[in-house]
CSV table of C-alpha atoms in Angstrom, one decimal:
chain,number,residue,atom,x,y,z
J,219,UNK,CA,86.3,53.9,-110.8
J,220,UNK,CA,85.2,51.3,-113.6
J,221,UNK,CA,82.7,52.0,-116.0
J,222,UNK,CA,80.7,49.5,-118.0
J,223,UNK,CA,79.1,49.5,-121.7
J,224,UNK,CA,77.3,47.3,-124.1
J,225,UNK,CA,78.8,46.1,-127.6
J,226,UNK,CA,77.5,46.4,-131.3
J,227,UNK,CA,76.8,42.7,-130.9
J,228,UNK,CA,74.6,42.8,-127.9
J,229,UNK,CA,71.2,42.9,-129.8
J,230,UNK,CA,67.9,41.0,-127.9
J,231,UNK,CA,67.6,37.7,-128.1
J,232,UNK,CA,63.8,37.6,-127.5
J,233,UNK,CA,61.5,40.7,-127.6
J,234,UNK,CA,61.6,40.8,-123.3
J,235,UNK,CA,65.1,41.8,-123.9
J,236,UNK,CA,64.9,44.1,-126.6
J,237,UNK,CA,66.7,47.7,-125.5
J,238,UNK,CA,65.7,50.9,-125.4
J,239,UNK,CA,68.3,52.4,-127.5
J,240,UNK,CA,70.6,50.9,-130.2
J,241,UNK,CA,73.1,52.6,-132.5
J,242,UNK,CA,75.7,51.3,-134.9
J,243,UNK,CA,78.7,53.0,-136.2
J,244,UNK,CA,76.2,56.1,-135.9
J,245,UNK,CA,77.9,59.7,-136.8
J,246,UNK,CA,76.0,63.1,-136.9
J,247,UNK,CA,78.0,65.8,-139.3
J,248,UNK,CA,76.9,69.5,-139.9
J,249,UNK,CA,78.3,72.3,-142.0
J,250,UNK,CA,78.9,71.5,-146.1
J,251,UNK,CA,81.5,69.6,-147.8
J,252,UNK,CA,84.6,70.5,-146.9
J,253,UNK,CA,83.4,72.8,-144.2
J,254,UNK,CA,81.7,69.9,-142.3
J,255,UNK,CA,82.0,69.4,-138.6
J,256,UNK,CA,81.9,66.0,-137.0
J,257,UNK,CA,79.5,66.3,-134.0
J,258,UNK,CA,79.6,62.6,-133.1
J,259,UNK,CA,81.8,59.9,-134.7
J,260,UNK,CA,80.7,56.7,-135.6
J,261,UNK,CA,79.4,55.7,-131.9
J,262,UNK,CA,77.8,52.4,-131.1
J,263,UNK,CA,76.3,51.3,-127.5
J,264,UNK,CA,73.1,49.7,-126.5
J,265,UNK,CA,70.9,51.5,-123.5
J,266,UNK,CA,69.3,48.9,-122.0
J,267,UNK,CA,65.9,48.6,-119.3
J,268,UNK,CA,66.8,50.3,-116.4
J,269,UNK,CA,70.7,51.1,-117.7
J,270,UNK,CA,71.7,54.3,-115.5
J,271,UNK,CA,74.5,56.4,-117.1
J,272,UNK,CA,76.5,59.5,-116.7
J,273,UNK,CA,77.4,61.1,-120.2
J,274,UNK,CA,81.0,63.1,-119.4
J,275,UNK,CA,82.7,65.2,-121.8
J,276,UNK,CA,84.3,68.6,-122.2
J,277,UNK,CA,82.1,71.3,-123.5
J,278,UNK,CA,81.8,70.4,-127.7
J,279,UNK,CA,82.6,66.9,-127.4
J,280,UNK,CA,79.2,66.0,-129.1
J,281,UNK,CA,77.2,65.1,-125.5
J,282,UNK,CA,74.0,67.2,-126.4
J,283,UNK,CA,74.4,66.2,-130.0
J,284,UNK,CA,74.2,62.5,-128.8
J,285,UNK,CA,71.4,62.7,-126.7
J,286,UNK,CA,69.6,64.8,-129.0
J,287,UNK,CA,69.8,61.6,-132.0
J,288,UNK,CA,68.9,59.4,-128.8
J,289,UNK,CA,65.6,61.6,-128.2
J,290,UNK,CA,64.8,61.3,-132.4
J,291,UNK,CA,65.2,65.0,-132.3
J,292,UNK,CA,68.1,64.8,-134.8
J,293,UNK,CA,68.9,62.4,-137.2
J,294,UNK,CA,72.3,60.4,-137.8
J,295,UNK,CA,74.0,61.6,-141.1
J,296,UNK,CA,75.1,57.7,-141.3
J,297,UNK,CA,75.0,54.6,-139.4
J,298,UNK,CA,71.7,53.3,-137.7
J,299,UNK,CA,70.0,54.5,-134.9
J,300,UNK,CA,67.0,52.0,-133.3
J,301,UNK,CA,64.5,52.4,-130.5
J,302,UNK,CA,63.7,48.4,-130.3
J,303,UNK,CA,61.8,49.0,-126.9
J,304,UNK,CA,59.4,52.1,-128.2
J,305,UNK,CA,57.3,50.8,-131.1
J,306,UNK,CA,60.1,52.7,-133.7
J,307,UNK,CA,60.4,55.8,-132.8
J,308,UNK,CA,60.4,57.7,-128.8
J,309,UNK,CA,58.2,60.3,-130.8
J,310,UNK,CA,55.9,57.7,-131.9
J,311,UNK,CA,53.9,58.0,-129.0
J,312,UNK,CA,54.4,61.2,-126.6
J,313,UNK,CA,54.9,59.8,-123.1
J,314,UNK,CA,57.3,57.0,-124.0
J,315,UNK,CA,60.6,59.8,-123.5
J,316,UNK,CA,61.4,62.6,-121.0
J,317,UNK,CA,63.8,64.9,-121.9
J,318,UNK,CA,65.3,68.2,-120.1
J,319,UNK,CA,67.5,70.3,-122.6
J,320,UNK,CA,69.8,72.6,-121.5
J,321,UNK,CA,68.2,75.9,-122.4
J,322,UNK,CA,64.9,77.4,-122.2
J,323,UNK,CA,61.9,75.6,-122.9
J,324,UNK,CA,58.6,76.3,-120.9
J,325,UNK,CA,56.1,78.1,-122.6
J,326,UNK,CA,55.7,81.9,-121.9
J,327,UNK,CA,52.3,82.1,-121.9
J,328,UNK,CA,51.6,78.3,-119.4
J,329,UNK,CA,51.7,78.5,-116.1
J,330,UNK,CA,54.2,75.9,-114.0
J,331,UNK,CA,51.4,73.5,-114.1
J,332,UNK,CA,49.9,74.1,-117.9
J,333,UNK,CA,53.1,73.5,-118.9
J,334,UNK,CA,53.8,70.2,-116.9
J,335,UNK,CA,50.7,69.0,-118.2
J,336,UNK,CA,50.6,69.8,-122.4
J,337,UNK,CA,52.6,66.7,-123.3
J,338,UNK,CA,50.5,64.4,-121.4
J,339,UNK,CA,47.6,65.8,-123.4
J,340,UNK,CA,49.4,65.1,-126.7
J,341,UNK,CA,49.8,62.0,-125.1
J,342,UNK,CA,45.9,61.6,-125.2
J,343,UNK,CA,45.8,61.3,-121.3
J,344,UNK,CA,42.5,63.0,-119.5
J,345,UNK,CA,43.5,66.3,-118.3
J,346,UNK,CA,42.3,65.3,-115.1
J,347,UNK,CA,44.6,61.9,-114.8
J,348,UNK,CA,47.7,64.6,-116.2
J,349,UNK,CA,47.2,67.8,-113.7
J,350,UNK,CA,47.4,65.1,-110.8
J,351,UNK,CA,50.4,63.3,-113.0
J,352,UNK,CA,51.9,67.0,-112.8
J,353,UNK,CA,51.6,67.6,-109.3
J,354,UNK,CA,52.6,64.9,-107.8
J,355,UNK,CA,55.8,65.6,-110.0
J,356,UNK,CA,56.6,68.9,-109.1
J,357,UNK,CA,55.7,68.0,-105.4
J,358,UNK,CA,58.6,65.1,-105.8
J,359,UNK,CA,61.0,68.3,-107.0
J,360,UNK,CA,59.7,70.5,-104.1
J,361,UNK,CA,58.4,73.2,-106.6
J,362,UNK,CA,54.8,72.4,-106.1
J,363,UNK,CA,54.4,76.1,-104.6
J,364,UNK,CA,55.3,77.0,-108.2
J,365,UNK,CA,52.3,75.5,-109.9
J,366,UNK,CA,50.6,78.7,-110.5
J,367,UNK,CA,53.9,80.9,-111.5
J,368,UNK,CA,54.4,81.6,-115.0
J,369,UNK,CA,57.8,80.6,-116.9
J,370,UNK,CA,59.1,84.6,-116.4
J,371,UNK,CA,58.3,84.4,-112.8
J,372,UNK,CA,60.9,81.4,-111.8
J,373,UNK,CA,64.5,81.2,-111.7
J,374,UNK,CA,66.8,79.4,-113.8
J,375,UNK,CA,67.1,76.9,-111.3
J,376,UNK,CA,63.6,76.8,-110.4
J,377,UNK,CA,62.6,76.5,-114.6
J,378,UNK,CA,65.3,73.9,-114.4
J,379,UNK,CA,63.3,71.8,-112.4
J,380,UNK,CA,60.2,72.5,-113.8
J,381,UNK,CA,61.4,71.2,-117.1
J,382,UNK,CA,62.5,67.8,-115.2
J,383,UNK,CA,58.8,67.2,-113.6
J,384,UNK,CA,57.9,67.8,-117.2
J,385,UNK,CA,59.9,64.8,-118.0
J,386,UNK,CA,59.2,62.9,-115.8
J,387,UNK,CA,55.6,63.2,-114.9
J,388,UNK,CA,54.4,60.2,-117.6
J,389,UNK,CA,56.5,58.1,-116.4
J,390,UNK,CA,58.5,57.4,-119.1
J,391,UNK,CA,60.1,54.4,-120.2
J,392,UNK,CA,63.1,56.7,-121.7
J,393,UNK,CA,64.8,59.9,-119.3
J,394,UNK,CA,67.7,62.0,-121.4
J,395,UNK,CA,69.0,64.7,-119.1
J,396,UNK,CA,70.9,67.4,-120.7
J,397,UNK,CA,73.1,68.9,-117.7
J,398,UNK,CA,69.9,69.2,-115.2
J,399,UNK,CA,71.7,70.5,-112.6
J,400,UNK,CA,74.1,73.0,-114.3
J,401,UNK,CA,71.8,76.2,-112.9
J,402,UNK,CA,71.4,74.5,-109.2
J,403,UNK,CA,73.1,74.9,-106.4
J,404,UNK,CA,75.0,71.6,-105.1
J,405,UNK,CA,72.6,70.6,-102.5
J,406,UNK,CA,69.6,71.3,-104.7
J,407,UNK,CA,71.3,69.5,-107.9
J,408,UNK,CA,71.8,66.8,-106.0
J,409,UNK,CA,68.1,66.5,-104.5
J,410,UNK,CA,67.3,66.6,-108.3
J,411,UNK,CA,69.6,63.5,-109.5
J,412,UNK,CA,67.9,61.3,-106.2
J,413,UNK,CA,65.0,62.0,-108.2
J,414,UNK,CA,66.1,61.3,-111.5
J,415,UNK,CA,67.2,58.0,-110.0
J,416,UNK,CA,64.1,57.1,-108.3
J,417,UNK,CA,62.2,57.7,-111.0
J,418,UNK,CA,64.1,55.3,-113.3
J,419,UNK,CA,64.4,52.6,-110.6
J,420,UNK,CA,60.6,52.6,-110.0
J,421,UNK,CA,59.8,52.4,-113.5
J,422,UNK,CA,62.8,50.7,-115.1
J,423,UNK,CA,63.4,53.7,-117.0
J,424,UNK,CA,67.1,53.8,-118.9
J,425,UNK,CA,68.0,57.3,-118.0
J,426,UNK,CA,71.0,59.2,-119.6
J,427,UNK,CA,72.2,62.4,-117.5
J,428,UNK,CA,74.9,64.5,-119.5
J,429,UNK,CA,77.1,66.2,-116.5
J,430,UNK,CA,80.6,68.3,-116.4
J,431,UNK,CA,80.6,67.8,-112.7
J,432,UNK,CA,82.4,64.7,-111.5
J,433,UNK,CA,80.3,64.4,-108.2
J,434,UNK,CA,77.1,64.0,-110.3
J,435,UNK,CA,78.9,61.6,-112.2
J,436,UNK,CA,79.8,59.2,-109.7
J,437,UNK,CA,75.9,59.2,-108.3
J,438,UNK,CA,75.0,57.3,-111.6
J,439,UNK,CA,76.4,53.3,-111.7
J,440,UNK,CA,77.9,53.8,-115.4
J,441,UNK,CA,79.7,56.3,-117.3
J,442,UNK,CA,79.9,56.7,-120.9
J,443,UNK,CA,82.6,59.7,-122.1
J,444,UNK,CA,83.0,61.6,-125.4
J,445,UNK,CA,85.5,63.4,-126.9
J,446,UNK,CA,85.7,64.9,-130.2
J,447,UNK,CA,82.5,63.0,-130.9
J,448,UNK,CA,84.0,60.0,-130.3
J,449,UNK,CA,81.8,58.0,-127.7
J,450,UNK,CA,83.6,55.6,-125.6
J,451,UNK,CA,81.8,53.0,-123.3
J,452,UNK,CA,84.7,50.8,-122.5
J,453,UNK,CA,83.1,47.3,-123.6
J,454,UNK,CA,86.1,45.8,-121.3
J,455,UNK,CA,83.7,46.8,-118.6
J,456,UNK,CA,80.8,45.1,-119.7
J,457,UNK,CA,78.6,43.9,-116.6
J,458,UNK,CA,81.1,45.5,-113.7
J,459,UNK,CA,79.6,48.4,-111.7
J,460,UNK,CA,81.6,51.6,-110.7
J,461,UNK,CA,83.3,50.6,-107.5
C-alpha cells in the first residue's frame, strides 16, 4: 500500500492551480505554559482539487484537531494555515465547506429536512432551490423517509447520515469527514463512503475522511497518518496512487 502527499514547496503556479488547503510548519497547542499539550505538530501538506484522502491515526493523535484548523473552526497557535481556493477563509462564504463532526450536531428543535436546509439559507440560497438541494441529498443517503423526523427521533447512525447530507447538499468545493461511519454498520458505512466519493468526483471536491478502520481507509486513493500530532504524508509518494 503506497500513499502519496504534497510538499511545503508545492504552491500554484497560476490561480487555476491554486489548492484548497495549504499549511506550513502549522502546530495547534492547548493547556498554559508548562502544562501545554501539543495537539498537532508543525504539519505541512497541500489538499489539492479533487485530492481524496484517508486521515489514520490512533485515538489522540491530533486527527479531529487537524481537520478542525482545516474547516477554520480552530486556529493554529503558529505556522500558516491558507485556503487559496475559497476567497480566504471556508467560512467566508457558507456553502464553500461540508463538514460532519463526530458528535452531535442537528438541531433539537429542526426536523431532518429544516436542518439539512439552514446552512444553505446562510448561504443566501432560495429556500425553495435548498429544500430540493436537501432532498435529493438525503435521497442519495437513503434517509429520505427521515425528512419529517426530528433529531430525537433518529439513531446514531441514522443522525450520522443526516449530518453528511448536510454536508454535502451545497455541493461544496471542500468535504472534512470526521469518522462518518464510526456509528454505522459495515454495509451501511460503506454505502456512505461511495457517496462521499461520488460527491467529490462529480464536483471536484478535495474531501478528507478521518477513519480508525483500515477497510475505509483503503476505499480513499491517499492516506495521510498522524501520531502524536505529527502529520506524515510521505512526500516520497508524491503522484503514486495506493496500489
Amino acid at each position: 500500500m503506497t500513499r502519496s502527499g504534497y510538499g511545503a514547496h508545492a504552491a500554484p503556479q497560476s490561480p487555476a492551480d491554486a489548492p484548497v488547503v495549504f499549511t506550513r510548519h502549522m502546530t495547534r497547542t492547548f493547556g498554559a505554559a508548562g502544562a501545554q499539550v501539543v495537539a498537532v505538530r508543525d504539519a505541512t501538506c497541500v489538499l489539492q482539487w479533487g485530492t481524496q484522502v484517508a486521515l489514520t491515526g490512533p485515538s489522540g493523535s491530533g486527527k479531529s484537531t487537524l481537520l478542525h484548523l482545516m474547516a477554520g473552526l480552530d486556529t493554529p497557535t503558529s505556522g500558516s494555515l491558507r485556503w487559496p481556493a475559497l476567497g480566504g477563509h471556508p467560512l467566508a462564504a457558507p456553502g464553500q465547506m461540508g463538514i460532519v463532526l463526530q458528535g452531535p450536531s442537528l438541531i433539537p428543535s429542526l426536523d431532518v429536512t429544516e436542518n439539512v436546509v439552514l446552512p444553505m439559507l446562510f448561504g443566501e440560497w432560495a429556500e425553495s432551490a435548498a429544500t430540493e438541494r436537501a432532498r435529493a441529498a438525503l435521497a442519495r443517503l437513503e434517509i429520505d423517509d427521515l425528512a419529517d423526523k426530528l433529531p430525537q427521533e433518529l439513531s446514531g447512525g441514522q443522525a450520522q447520515r443526516v449530518a453528511v447530507a448536510r454536508a454535502l447538499a451545497p455541493r461544496p468545493k471542500l468535504i472534512l469527514a470526521d469518522e462518518p461511519t464510526g456509528q454505522l454498520d459495515h454495509s451501511i458505512g460503506a454505502k456512505l463512503i461511495d457517496v462521499l466519493l461520488r460527491a467529490s468526483e462529480e464536483s471536484g471536491a478535495a474531501l478528507v475522511v478521518s477513519t480508525h478502520d483500515p477497510l475505509i481507509a483503503r476505499r480513499l486513493p491517499r492516506e495521510w497518518t498522524m501520531r502524536d500530532g505529527h502529520l506524515d504524508v510521505d512526500i516520497a509518494c508524491v503522484g503514486t496512487e495506493r496500489s
